[in-house]
Coordinates of C-alpha atoms in Angstrom, one line a residue:
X458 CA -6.9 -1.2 9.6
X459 CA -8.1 -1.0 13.3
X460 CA -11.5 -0.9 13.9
X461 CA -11.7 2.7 14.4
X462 CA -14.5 3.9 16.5
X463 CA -17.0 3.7 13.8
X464 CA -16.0 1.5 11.0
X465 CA -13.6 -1.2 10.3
X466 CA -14.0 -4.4 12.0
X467 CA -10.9 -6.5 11.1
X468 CA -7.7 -4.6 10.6
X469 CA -5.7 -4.5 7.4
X470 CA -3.4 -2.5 5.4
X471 CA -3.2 1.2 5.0
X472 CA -4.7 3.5 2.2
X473 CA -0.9 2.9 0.0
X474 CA -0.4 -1.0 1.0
X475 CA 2.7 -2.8 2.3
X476 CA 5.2 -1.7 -0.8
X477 CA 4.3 1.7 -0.8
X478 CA 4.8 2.1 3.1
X479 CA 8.4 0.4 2.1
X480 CA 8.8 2.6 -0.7
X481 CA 8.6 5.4 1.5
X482 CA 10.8 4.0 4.5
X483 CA 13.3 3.3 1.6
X484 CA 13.4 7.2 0.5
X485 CA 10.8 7.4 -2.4
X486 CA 8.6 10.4 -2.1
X487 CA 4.7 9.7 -2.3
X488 CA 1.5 11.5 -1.9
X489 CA 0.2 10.8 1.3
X490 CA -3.3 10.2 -0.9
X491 CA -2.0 9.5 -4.6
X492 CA -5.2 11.0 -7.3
X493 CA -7.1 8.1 -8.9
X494 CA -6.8 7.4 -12.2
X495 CA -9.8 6.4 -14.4
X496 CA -9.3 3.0 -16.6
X497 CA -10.7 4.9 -19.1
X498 CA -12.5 2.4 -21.8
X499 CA -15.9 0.6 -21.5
X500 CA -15.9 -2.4 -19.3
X501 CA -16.0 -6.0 -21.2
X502 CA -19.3 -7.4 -20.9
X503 CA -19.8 -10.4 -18.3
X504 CA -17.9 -13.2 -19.3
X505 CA -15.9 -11.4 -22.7
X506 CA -12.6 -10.8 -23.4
X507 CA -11.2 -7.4 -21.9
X508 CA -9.8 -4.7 -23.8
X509 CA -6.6 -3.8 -22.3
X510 CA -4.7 -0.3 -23.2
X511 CA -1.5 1.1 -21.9
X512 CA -1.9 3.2 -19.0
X513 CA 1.7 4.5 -17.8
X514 CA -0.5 7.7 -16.7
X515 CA -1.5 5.3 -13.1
X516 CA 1.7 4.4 -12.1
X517 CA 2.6 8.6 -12.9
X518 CA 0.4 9.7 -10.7
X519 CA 0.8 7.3 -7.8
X520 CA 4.8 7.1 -7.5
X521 CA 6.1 10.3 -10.3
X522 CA 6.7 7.8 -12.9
X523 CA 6.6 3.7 -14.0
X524 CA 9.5 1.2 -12.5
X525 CA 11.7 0.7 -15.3
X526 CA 11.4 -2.0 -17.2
X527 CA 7.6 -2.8 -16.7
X528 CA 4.5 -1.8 -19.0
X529 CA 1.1 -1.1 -17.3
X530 CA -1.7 -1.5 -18.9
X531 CA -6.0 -1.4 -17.8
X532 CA -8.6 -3.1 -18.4
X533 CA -12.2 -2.9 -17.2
X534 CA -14.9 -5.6 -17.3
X535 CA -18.5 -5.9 -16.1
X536 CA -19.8 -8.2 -13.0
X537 CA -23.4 -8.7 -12.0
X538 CA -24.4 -6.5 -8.9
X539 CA -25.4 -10.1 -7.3
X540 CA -24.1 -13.0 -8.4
X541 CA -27.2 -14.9 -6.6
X542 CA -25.2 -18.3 -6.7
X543 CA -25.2 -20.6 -3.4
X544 CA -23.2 -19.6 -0.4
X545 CA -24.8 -16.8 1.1
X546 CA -25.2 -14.7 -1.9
X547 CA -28.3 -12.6 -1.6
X548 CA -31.1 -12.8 -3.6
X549 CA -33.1 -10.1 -4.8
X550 CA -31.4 -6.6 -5.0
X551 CA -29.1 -6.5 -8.2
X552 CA -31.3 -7.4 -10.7
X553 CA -29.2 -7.8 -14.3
X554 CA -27.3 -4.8 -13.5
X555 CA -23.6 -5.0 -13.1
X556 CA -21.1 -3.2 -11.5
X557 CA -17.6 -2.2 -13.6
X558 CA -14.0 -3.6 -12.0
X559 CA -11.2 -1.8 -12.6
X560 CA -8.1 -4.1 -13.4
X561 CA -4.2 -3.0 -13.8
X562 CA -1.3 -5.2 -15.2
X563 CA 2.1 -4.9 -14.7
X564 CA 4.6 -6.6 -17.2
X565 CA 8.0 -6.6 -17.1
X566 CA 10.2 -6.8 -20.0
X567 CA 12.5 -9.0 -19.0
X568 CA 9.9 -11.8 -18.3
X569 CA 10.4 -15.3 -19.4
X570 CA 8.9 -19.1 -19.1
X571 CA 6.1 -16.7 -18.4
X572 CA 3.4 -19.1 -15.9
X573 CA 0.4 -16.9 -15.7
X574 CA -1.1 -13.9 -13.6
X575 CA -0.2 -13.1 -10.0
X576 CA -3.7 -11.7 -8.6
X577 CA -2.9 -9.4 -5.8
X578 CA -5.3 -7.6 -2.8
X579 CA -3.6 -5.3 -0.2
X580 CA -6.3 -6.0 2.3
X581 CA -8.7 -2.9 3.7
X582 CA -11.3 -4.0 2.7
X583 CA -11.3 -0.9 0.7
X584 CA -7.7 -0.8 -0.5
X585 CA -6.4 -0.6 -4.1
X586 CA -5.5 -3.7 -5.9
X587 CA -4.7 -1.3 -9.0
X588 CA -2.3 0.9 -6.5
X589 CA -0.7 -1.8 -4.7
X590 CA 0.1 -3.4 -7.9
X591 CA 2.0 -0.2 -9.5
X592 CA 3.8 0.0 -6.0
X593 CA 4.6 -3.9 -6.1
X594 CA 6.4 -3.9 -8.9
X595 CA 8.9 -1.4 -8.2
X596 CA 11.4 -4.5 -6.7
X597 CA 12.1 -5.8 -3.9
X598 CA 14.8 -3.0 -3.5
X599 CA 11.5 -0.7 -2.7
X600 CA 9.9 -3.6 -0.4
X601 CA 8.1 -4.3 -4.0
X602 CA 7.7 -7.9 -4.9
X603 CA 11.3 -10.0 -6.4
X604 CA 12.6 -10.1 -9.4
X605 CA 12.0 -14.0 -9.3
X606 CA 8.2 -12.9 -9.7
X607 CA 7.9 -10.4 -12.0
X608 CA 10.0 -12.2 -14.5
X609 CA 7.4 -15.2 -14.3
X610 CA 4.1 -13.4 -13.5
X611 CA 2.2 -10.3 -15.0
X612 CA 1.1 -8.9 -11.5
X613 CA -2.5 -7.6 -11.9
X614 CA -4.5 -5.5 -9.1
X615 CA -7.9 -5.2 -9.1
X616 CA -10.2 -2.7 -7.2
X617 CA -12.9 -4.8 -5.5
X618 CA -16.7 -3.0 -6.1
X619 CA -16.9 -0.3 -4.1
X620 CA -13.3 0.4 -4.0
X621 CA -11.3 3.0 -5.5
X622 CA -12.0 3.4 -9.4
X623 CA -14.7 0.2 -9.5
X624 CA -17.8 1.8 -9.3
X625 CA -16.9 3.2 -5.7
X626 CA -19.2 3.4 -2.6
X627 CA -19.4 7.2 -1.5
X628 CA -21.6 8.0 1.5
X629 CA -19.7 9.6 4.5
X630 CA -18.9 13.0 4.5
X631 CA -15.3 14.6 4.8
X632 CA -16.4 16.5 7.9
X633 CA -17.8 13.5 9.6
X634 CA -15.0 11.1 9.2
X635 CA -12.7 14.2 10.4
X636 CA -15.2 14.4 14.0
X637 CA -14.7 10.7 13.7
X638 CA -11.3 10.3 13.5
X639 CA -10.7 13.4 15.7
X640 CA -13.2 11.8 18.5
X641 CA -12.1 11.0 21.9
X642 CA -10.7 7.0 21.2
X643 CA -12.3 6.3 24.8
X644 CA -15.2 8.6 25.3
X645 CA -15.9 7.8 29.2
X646 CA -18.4 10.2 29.7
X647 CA -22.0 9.2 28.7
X648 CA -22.6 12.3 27.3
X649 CA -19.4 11.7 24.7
X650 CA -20.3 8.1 24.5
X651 CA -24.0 9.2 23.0
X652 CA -22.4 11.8 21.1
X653 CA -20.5 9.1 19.5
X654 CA -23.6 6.6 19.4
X655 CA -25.1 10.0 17.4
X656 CA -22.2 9.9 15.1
X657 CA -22.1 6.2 13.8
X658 CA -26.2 6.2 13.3
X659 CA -26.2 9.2 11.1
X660 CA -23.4 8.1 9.2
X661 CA -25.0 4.6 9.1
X662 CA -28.3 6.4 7.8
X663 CA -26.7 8.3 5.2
X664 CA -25.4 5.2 3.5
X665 CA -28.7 3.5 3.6
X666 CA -30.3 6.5 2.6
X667 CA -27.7 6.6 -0.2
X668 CA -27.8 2.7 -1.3
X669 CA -30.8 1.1 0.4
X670 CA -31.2 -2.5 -0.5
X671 CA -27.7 -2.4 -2.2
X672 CA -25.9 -2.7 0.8
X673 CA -25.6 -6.4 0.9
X674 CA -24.0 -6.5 -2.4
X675 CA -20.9 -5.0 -1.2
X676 CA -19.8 -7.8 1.0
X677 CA -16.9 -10.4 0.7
X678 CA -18.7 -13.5 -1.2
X679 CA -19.6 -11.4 -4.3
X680 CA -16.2 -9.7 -4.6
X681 CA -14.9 -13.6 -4.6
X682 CA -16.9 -14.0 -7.8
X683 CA -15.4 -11.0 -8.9
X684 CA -12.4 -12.1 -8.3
X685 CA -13.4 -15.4 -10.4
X686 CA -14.7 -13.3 -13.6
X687 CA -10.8 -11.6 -13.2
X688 CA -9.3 -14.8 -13.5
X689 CA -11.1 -15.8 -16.4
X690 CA -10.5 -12.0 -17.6
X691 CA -6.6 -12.4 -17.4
X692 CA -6.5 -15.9 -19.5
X693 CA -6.1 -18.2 -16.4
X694 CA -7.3 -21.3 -15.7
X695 CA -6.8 -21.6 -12.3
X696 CA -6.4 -18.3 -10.1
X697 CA -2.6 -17.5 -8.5
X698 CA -3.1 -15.2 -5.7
X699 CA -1.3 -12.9 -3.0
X700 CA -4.1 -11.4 -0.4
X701 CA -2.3 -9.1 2.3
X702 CA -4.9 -8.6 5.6
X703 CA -8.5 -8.5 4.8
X704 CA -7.0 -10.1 1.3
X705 CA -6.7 -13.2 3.3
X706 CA -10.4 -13.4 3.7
X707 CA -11.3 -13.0 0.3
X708 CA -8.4 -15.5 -0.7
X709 CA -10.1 -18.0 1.7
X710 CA -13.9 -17.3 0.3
X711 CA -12.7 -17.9 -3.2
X712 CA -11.1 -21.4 -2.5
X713 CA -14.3 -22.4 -0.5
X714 CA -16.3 -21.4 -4.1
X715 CA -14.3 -22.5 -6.5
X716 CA -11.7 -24.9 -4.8
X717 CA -10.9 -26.7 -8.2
X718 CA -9.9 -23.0 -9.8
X719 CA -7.0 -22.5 -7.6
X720 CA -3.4 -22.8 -8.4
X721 CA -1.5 -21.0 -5.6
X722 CA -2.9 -18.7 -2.8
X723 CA -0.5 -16.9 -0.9
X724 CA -2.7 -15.6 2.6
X725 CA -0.3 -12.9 4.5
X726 CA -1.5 -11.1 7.6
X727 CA -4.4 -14.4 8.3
X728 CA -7.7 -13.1 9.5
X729 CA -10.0 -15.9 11.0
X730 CA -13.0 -15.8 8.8
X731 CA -14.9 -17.7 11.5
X732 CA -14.6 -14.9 14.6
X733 CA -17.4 -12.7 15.0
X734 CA -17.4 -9.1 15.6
X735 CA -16.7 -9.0 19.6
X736 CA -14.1 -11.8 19.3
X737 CA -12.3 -10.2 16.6
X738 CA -12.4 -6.7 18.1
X739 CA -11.2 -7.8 21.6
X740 CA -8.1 -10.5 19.2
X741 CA -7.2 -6.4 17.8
X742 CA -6.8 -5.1 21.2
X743 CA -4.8 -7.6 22.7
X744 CA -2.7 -7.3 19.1
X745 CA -1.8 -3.9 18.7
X746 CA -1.5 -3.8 23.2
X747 CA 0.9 -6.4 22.9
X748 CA 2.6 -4.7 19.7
X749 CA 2.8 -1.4 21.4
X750 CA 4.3 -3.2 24.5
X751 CA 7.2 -4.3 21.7
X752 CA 7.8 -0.6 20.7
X753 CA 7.9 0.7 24.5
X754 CA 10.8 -2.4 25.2
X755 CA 12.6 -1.1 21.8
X756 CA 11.8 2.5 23.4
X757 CA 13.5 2.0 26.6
X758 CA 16.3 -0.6 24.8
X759 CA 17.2 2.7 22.0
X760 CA 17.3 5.7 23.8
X761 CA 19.4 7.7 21.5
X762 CA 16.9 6.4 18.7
X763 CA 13.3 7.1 20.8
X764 CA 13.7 10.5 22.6
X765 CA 10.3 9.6 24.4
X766 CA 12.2 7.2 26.4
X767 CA 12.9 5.7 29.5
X768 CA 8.9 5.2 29.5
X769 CA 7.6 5.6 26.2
X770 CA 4.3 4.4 27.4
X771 CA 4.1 6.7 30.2
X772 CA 4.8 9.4 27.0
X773 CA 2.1 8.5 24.8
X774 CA -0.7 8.0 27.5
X775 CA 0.4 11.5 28.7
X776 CA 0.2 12.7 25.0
X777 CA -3.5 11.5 24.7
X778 CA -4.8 12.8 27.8
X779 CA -3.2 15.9 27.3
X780 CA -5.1 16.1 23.9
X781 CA -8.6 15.7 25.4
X782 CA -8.3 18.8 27.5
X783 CA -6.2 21.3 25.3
X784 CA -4.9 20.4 21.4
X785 CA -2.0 21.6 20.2
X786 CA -2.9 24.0 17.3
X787 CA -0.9 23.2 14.0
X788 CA -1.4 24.5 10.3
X789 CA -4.6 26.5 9.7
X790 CA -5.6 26.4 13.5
X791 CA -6.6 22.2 12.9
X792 CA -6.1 20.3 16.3
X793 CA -4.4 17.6 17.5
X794 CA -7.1 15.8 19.3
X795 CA -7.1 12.7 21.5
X796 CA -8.4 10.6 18.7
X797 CA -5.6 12.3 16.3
X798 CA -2.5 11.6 18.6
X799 CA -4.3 7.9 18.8
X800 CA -4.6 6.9 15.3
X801 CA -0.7 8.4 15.0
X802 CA 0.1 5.5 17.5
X803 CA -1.7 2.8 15.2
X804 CA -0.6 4.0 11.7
X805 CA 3.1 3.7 13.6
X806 CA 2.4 0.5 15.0
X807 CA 1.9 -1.3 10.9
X808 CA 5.9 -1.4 10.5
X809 CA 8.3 -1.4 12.9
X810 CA 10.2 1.3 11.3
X811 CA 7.6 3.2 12.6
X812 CA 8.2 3.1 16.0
X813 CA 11.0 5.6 15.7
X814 CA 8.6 8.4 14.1
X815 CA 6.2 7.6 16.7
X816 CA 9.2 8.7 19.2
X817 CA 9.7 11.9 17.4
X818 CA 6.2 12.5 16.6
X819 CA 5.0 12.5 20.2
X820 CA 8.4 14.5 21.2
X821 CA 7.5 17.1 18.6
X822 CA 4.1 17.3 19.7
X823 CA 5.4 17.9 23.4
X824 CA 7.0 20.7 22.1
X825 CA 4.0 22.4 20.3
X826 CA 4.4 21.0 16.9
X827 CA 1.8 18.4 16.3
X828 CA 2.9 18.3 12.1
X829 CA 4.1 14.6 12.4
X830 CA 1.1 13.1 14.6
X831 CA -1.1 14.7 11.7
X832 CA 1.6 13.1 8.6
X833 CA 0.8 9.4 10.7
X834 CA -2.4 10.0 11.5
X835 CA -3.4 11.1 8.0
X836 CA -1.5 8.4 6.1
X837 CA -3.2 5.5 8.4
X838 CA -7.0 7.9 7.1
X839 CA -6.4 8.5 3.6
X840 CA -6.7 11.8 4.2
X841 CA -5.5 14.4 1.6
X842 CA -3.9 17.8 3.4
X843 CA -6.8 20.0 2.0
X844 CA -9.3 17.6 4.6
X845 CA -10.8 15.5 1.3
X846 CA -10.9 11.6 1.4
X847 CA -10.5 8.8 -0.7
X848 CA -13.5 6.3 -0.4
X849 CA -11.4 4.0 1.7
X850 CA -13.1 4.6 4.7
X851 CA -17.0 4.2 3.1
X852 CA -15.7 1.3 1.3
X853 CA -14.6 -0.2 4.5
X854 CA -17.3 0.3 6.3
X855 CA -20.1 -0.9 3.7
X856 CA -18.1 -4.2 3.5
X857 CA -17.3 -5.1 6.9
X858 CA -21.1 -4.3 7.5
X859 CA -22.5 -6.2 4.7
X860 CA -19.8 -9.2 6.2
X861 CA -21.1 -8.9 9.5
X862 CA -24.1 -10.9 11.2
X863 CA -23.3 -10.3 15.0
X864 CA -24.6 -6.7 16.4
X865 CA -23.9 -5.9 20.0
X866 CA -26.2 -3.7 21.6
X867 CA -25.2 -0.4 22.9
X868 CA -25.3 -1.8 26.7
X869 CA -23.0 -4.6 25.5
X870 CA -20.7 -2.4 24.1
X871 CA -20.4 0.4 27.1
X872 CA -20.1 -2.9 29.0
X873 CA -16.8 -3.7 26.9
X874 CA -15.4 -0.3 27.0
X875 CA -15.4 -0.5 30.3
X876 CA -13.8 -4.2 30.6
X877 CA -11.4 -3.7 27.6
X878 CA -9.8 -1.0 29.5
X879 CA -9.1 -2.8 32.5
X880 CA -7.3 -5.1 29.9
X881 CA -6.3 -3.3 26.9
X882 CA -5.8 0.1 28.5
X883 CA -4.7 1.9 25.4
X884 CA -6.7 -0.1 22.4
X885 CA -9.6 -1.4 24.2
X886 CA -11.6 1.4 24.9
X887 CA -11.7 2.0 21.0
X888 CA -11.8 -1.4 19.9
X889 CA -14.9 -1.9 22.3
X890 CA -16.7 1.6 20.6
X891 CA -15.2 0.8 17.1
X892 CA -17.9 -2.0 16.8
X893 CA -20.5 0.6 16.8
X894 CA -20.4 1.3 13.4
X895 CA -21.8 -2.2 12.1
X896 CA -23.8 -2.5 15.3
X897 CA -26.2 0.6 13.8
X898 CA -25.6 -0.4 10.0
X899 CA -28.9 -0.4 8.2
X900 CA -29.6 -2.8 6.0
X901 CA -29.4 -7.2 5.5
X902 CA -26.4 -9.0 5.8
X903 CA -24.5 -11.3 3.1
X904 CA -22.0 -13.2 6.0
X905 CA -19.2 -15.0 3.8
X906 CA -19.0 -18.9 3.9
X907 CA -16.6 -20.7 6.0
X908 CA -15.5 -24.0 6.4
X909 CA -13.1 -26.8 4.1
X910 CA -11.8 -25.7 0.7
X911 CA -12.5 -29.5 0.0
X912 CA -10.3 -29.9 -3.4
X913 CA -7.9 -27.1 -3.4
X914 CA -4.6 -27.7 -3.2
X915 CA -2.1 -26.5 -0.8
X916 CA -2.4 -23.3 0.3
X917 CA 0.2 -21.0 2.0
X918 CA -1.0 -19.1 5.1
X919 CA 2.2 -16.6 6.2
X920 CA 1.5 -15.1 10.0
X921 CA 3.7 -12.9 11.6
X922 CA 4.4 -13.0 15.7
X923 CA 4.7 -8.8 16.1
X924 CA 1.5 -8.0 13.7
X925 CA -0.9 -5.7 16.0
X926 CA -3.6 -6.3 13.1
X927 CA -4.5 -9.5 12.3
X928 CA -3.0 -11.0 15.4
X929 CA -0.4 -14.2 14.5
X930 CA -3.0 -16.7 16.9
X931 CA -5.4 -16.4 13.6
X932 CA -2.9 -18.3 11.1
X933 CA -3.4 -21.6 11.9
X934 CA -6.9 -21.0 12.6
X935 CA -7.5 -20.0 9.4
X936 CA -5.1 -22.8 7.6
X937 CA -7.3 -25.2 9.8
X938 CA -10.6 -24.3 8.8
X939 CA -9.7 -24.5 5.5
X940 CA -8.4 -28.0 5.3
X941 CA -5.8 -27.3 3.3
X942 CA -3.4 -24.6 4.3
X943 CA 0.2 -24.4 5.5
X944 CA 1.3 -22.3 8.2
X945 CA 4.6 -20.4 7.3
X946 CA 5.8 -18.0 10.2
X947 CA 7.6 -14.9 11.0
X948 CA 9.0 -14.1 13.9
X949 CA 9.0 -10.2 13.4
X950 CA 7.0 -6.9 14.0
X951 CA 4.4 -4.8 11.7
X952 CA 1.1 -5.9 9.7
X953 CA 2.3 -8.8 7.0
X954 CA 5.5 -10.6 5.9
X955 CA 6.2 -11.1 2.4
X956 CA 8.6 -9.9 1.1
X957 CA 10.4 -9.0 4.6
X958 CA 13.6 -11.3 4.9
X959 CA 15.1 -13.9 3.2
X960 CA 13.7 -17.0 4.8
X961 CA 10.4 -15.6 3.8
X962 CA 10.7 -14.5 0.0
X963 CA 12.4 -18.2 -0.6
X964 CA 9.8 -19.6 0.5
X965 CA 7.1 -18.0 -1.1
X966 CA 8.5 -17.8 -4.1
X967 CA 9.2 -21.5 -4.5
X968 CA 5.9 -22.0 -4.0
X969 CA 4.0 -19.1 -6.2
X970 CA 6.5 -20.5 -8.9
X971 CA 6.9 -24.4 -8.3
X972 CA 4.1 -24.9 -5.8
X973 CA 6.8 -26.7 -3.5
X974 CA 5.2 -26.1 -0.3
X975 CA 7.4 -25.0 3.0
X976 CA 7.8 -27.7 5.5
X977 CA 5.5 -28.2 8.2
X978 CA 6.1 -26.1 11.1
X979 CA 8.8 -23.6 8.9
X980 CA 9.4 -20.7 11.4
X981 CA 11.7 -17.4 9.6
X982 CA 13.6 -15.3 12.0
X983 CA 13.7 -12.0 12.3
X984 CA 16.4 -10.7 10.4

């Protein structure tokens, strides 16, 4: 997700995940939140053998009912709270206590010459590998993963800790991520701006009140040991892996760790593990600018499609301003705001079948009816129409912030706002304030290692041209620094790749199943 203007520094897929955002541009209804499901059963101590037990009641409550064909079943097992192994693994807090993961496995009955486990992570950080991996394998007909997969692989999702149903972090309340998200997304003013300085540092106090010397524990390396204890948990000897967005990140911290343990890793959506906070926020800006400057040109270019056009930017900007001095009332008197109508225009921007609701949303809301800015706005914030929230949001912020050594100072950051809007006019302003959230974080820091996965074999690093959130310049970064990877790109629009086109399932397939690697340089089109 975008760094919104107090959490998330590196952006990443929604609250549902690529296949569920398909799922509902191909016609299947979903919750805009779907309830969690407990994996009920105690967790497998460290380093046993799971018990797993059918659990068709998940994939009920997420989509209505199970794809046909497949059998889920759930597992838990138990991790230490710290690890305290090498890297930057922190010492100290954790003690022998252990944190439970949540795991789900989807099996289809029509698998053969089975090879092992496909691992997956939708990215967040604080997105659902036990979601995404009901949602994945509904087919590719329902932008869920091939039948070439699911007849080779069990695909299992896990919930990282603090995720979801793995013994989730919970410290923001509902009423401060709705100011939050409702906050002016450039507050110009410096009475706004210290309003929204206010904001982040009691939300930043409440978690440390909450979790104290915890904190750390949360970040990226330690979920990559997780991640190690699930292979072992599945029966694998080396780990076979699809990470979408922030999944990337933890793909790339596992091969650093344990380079000999890897199979196939499939990193969609690259994030550059070695940019820091300001460099990453300003990379987001110019991505989702230079997205949204796609949309306007497919505005002007589909007139009969985008009833905001001729200028579609023009449209939007108006829409925003508009919102700061008088929001159009919907449902139960709740208001469109600014920051509202804003994160509309970034949950539009993930897919480029987006881009026509963002037309009719902003038309709509011309017209008095703000219903569809607050269906975009809410799907992007995992936020439930009664005004509850999943833990997404407290789960991304505790991560990024546990990731995250760099910490601008206030001055710095009014200094970017300022500069970002000169260059970014629509995202910078709340890219620039975004990074106050881990700027004010209590707490140490556990920053991730980076560098050569000296050993691994090849590994597959998919970028996409159009993606507003994790920018296509960080592929090859990222398959540099690790030594190791292979750049596979797509020349089309919205957050991730696989499985878009043709040209891209082929080749990710052949090498998930027959680790044949895609030739050097391998560019899909389009469509």
């Amino acid at each position: 997700m975008i760094r919104t203007p107090h959490l998330v520094r590196r952006v990443r897929l929604t609250v549902a995940g690529l296949a569920a955002a398909a799922l509902l541009a191909a016609g299947c209804t979903l919750p805009a939140l779907a309830p969690r499901t407990e994996t009920q059963g105690e967790a497998a101590a460290p380093g046993s053998t799971p018990t797993w037990r059918g659990c068709p009641e998940v994939a009920e409550d997420l989509v209505g009912r199970g794809a046909p064909g497949m059998r889920y079943d759930c597992a838990k097992i138990a991790v230490p709270r710290n690890w305290g192994t090498g890297g930057g693994a922190t010492a100290g807090p954790g003690g022998g206590e252990t944190f439970e993961i949540s795991l789900l496995r989807a099996r289809s009955s029509k698998q053969r010459n089975r090879i092992g486990s496909l691992v997956i992570n939708p990215g967040g950080p604080g997105g659902s590998g036990v979601d995404t991996a009901v949602y994945l394998s509904f087919g590719q007909a329902f932008g869920g993963l091939p039948a070439s997969i699911t007849d080779r692989f069990d695909i299992v999702g896990f919930d990282p800790r603090g995720v979801a149903r793995s013994s989730p972090v919970k410290c923001i309340s509902d009423a401060d991520l709705d100011t939050s998200f409702g906050f002016d997304p450039d507050p110009a003013s410096q009475e706004l701006f210290d309003d929204y300085v206010a904001l982040n540092r009691k939300i930043g106090t409440g978690c440390g009140d909450k979790y104290g010397d915890q904190l750390p524990l949360y970040g990226t390396e330690q979920a990559a040991r997780d991640m190690d204890a699930v292979r072992a948990a599945v029966g694998d000897e080396k780990l076979t892996y699809l990470g979408y967005s922030y999944g990337t990140l933890l793909g790339a911290t596992y091969a650093q760790l344990y380079p000999q343990r890897v199979r196939a890793l499939v990193l969609d959506g690259a994030v550059d593990p070695q940019q820091k906070l300001m460099a990453g926020s300003e990379s987001q800006a110019k991505g989702f600018e230079r997205a949204f400057g796609n949309f306007t040109r497919w505005c002007a270019a589909n007139a009969g499609r985008c009833p905001i056009a001729p200028d579609a930017r023009a449209a939007v900007t108006a829409a925003i301003d508009k919102a700061k001095a008088s929001p159009v009332r919907g449902a139960g008197g709740r208001e469109a705001t600014s920051g509202w109508v804003f994160y509309a225009v970034i949950s539009s921007l993930y897919t480029e079948s987006g881009w026509e609701e963002l037309g009719r949303a902003i038309d709509k809301l011309e017209g008095g009816d703000p219903a569809d800015v607050f269906r975009l706005a809410d799907a992007y914030a995992g936020r439930e129409e009664d005004g509850r929230y999943s833990n997404l949001f407290d789960a991304n912020l505790t991560i990024n912030c546990a990731d995250e050594t760099e910490k601008p100072s206030l001055e710095q950051i009014r200094q970017m706002q300022s500069q970002w809007r000169q260059k970014y006019p629509l995202f910078g302003p709340a890219l620039a304030v975004g990074m106050l959230g881990c700027a004010q974080w209590p707490g140490q820091r556990d920053p991730y290692p980076t560098g050569k996965a000296v050993g691994a074999p090849p590994i597959l690093v998919v970028g996409t041209t159009g993606d507003p959130a994790t920018p296509y310049e960080q592929t090859p970064r990222l398959a540099s620094m690790l030594g190791v990877g292979r750049v596979l790109t797509w020349e089309g629009e919205g957050h991730t790749a696989y499985p878009q086109t043709t040209c891209v399932t082929n080749a990710v397939d052949a090498y998930l199943i027959s680790l044949t690697v895609p030739r050097e340089g391998l560019r899909c089109p389009a469509r």
